[in-house]
Structures are given as structure tokens and as C-alpha cells.
C-alpha positions as a printed Julia matrix, in Angstrom:
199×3 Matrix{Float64}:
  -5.06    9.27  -13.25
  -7.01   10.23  -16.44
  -8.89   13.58  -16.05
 -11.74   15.25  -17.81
  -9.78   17.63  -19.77
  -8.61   17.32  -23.71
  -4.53   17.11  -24.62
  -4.32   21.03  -26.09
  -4.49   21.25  -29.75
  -1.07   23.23  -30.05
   0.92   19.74  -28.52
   3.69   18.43  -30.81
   2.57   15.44  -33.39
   5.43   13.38  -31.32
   4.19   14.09  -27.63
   0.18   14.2   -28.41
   1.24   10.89  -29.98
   2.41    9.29  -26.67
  -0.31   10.89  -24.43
  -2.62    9.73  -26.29
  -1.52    6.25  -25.99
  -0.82    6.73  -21.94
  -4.73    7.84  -21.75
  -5.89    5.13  -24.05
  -3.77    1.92  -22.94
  -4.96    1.37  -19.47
  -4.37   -1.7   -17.8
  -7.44   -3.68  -16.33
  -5.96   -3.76  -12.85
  -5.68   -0.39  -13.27
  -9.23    0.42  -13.91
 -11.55    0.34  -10.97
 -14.54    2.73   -9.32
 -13.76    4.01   -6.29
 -16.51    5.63   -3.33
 -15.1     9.27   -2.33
 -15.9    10.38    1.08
 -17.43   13.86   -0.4
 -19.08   12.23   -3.28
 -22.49   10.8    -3.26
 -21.8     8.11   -6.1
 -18.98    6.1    -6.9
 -15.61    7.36   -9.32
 -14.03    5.8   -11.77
 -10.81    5.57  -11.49
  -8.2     4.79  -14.35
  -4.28    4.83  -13.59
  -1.25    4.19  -15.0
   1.96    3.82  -13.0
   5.66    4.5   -14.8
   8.91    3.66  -14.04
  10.57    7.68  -13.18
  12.83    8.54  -16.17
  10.49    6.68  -18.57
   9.14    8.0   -22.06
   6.19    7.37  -20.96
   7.29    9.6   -17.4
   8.76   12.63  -19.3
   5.89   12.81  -21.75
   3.42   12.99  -18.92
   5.78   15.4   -16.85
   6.71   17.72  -20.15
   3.13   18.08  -20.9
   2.02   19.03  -17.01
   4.85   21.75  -17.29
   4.08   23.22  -20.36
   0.24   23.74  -18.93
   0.05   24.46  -15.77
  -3.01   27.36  -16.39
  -5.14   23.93  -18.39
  -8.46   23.56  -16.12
  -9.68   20.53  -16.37
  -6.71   18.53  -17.24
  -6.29   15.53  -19.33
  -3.73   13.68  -17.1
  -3.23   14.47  -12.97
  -0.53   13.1   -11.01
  -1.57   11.45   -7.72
   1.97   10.78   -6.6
   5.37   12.39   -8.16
   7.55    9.24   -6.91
   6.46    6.02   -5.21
   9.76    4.97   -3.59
   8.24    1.13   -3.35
  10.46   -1.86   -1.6
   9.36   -5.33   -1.53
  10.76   -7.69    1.34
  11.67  -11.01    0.42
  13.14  -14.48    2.13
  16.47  -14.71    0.34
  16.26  -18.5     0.81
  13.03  -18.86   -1.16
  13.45  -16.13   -3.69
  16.63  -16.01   -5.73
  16.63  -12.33   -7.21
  19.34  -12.88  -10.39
  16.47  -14.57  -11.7
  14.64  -11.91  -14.15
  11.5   -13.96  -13.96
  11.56  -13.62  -10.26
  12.85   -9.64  -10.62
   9.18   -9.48  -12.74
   7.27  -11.11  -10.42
   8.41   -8.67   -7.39
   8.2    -5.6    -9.99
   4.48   -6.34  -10.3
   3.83   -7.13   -7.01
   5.21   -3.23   -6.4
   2.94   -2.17   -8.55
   0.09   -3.85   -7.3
   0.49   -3.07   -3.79
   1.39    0.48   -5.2
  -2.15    0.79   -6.92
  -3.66   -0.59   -3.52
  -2.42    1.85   -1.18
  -3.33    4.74   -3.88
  -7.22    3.52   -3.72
  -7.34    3.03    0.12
  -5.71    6.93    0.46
  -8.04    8.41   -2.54
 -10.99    6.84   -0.41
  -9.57    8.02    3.24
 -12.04   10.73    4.78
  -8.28   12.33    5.67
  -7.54   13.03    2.68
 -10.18   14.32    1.37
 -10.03   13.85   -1.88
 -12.87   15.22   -4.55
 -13.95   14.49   -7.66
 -13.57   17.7    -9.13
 -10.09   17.34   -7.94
  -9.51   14.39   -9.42
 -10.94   15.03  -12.49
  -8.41   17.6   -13.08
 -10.74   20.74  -12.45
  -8.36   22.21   -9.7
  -4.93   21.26  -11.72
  -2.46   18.36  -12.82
  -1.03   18.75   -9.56
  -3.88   19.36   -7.11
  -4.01   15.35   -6.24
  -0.61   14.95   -5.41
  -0.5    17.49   -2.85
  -3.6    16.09   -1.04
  -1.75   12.95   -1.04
   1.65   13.42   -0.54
   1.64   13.44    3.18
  -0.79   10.23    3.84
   1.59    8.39    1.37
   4.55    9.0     3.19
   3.36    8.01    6.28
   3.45    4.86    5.0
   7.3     4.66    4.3
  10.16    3.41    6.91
  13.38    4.46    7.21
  15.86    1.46    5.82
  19.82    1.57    6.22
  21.57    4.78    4.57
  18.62    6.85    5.76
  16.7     6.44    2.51
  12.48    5.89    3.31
  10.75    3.36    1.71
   6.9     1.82    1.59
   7.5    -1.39    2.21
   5.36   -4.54    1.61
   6.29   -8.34    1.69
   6.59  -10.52   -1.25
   4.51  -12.93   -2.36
   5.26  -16.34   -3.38
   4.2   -19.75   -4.53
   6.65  -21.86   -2.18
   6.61  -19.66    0.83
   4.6   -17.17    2.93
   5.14  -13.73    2.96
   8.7   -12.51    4.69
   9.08   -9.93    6.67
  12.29   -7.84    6.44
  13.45   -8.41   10.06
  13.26  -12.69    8.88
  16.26  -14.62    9.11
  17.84  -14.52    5.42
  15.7   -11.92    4.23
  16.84   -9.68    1.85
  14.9    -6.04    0.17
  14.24   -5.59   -3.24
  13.94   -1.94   -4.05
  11.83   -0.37   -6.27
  14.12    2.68   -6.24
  17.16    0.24   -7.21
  15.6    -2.06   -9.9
  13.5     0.61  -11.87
  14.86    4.17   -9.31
  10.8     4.74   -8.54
   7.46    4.34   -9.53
   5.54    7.69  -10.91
   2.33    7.26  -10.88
   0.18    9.35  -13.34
  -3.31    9.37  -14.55
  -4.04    7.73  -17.9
């Protein structure tokens, strides 16, 4: 999510490049205000989500490591990895499709962005806004987070833990994972896992 801080004047021409971008080029979905348990007036909230491994993922991560003493930060991570899976009835969706690949993609991001909001606004969690604003560190967010997120993931075959959500479609209702015929469409497999990251 974007904080209050400024990128630090001393960033290379290549890297201050790309951050800037990542703060600037927010998608509207992405954009929202948000009501804080501890606050008295509503936060705006502004994220961008990245596919781990990214440019766009390194940048973020590169400049977070080289400025870990910045208070406020430009950029704070609410969640290092998202491991996101999306459910699907194999006999409605047909996943060598790339249209239908995009379609499930961005419903992992949606629901992704969803369950982000509903924590950040969880009395539980107790999230700030000087927190997540970047007063208290890049990382601060994450670490309130981490833990409520996770809760949220099952364990699938092979032991790996997913958050889970059914897919969406035009020609049938949402499948569960336990449906005859249904198959999982991983986050972690199509793009490894979702970072999200401030911007």
C-alpha cells in the first residue's frame, strides 16, 4: 500500500524510475477508503498486488531492503506472499484456454484485494493509520497481518496451504473444490504467488 513517505533522493535513476510508476499507476479497483477500528475517520487505501519474482516485486522488495531505518515510508507491504487458489468445475471451465487462465488470474486478485480490506478493517488486527502510512516501517503491516491471513488458507494435497475461493463464471455457479469434476487453479502454479505491496 502507498505510504506517506518520499522514495530517498540517493535511489538509482533505474529503480526511482519504476517506484515511481508502482506509486503512480494504481488501479481503480485498487483504490478504495477504508474505516479503521482505531481511527475516527475513514483511510484511503491504494494497493497494488504483483506477481512474486516480478520487476515490479524486486523493485519494491530492493528498495524496502536498502531502507529499513526510512520513517514514514513511501511503499509498505501488507502481505510478503498471497499463496491464492481458485476452485473451478472442470466441466464448465476449460483452463488451456488463456482467456479463461485471465479471467481466474483476476478473480485471484480480486478476492485477494477483498480479504486484505476485510483484515485491515478487523478490530483483531488492529491495524492503524500511522501504521499504515508507513510511520512504524515498510514492514510493520505485514506482521499485523500475517497471522489473520493465514488463517484463511487450507491445507491441499502435498501439504502446501492455500486461500482458497471459488470461481466465477458466466455459464455456471460457483464450484466448490470437493464438486464432482472440479479441478484447482493455483495462484502459486500459474504466476508462483501474489505479493502484495503498497503503491
Amino acid at each position: 500500500a502507498i505510504g506517506e513517505g518520499s522514495i530517498e533522493a540517493g535511489t538509482q535513476p533505474k529503480l526511482l524510475h519504476r517506484l515511481e510508476l508502482i506509486r503512480r499507476k494504481v488501479p481503480k479497483e485498487h483504490q478504495s477508503a477504508i474505516e479503521l477500528p482505531a481511527e475516527s475517520a475513514a483511510a484511503e487505501l491504494r494497493l497494488r498486488l504483483f506477481v512474486a519474482n516480478s520487476e515490479d516485486a524486486k523493485a519494491a522488495q530492493e528498495y524496502v531492503a536498502a531502507n529499513k531505518e526510512q520513517r514514514p515510508v513511501p511503499l509498505v507491504i501488507l502481505a510478503h506472499a498471497l499463496p491464492i487458489a481458485v476452485s473451478y468445475d472442470a466441466r464448465a471451465l476449460d483452463v488451456s484456454d488463456a482467456n479463461v487462465v485471465d479471467c481466474l488470474r483476476k478473480q485471484a486478485k480480486t478476492r485477494a484485494v477483498k480479504l486484505l480490506k476485510e483484515l485491515l478493517t478487523s478490530p483483531a488486527v488492529g491495524m492503524t493509520l500511522r501504521v499504515l502510512r508507513g510511520h512504524e516501517g515498510a514492514l510493520a503491516p505485514a506482521a499485523l497481518l500475517e497471522a489473520s491471513l493465514m488463517e484463511h488458507a487450507i491445507a491441499f494435497v502435498g501439504g502446501n496451504r492455500y486461500i482458497s475461493f471459488p470461481a466465477r463464471n458466466r455459464n455456471s455457479d460457483a464450484a466448490s473444490a470437493g464438486a464432482s469434476g472440479a479441478g484447482l487453479f493455483s495462484a502459486a502454479s500459474a504466476f508462483r504467488r501474489l505479493d502484495s505491496l503498497a503503491a
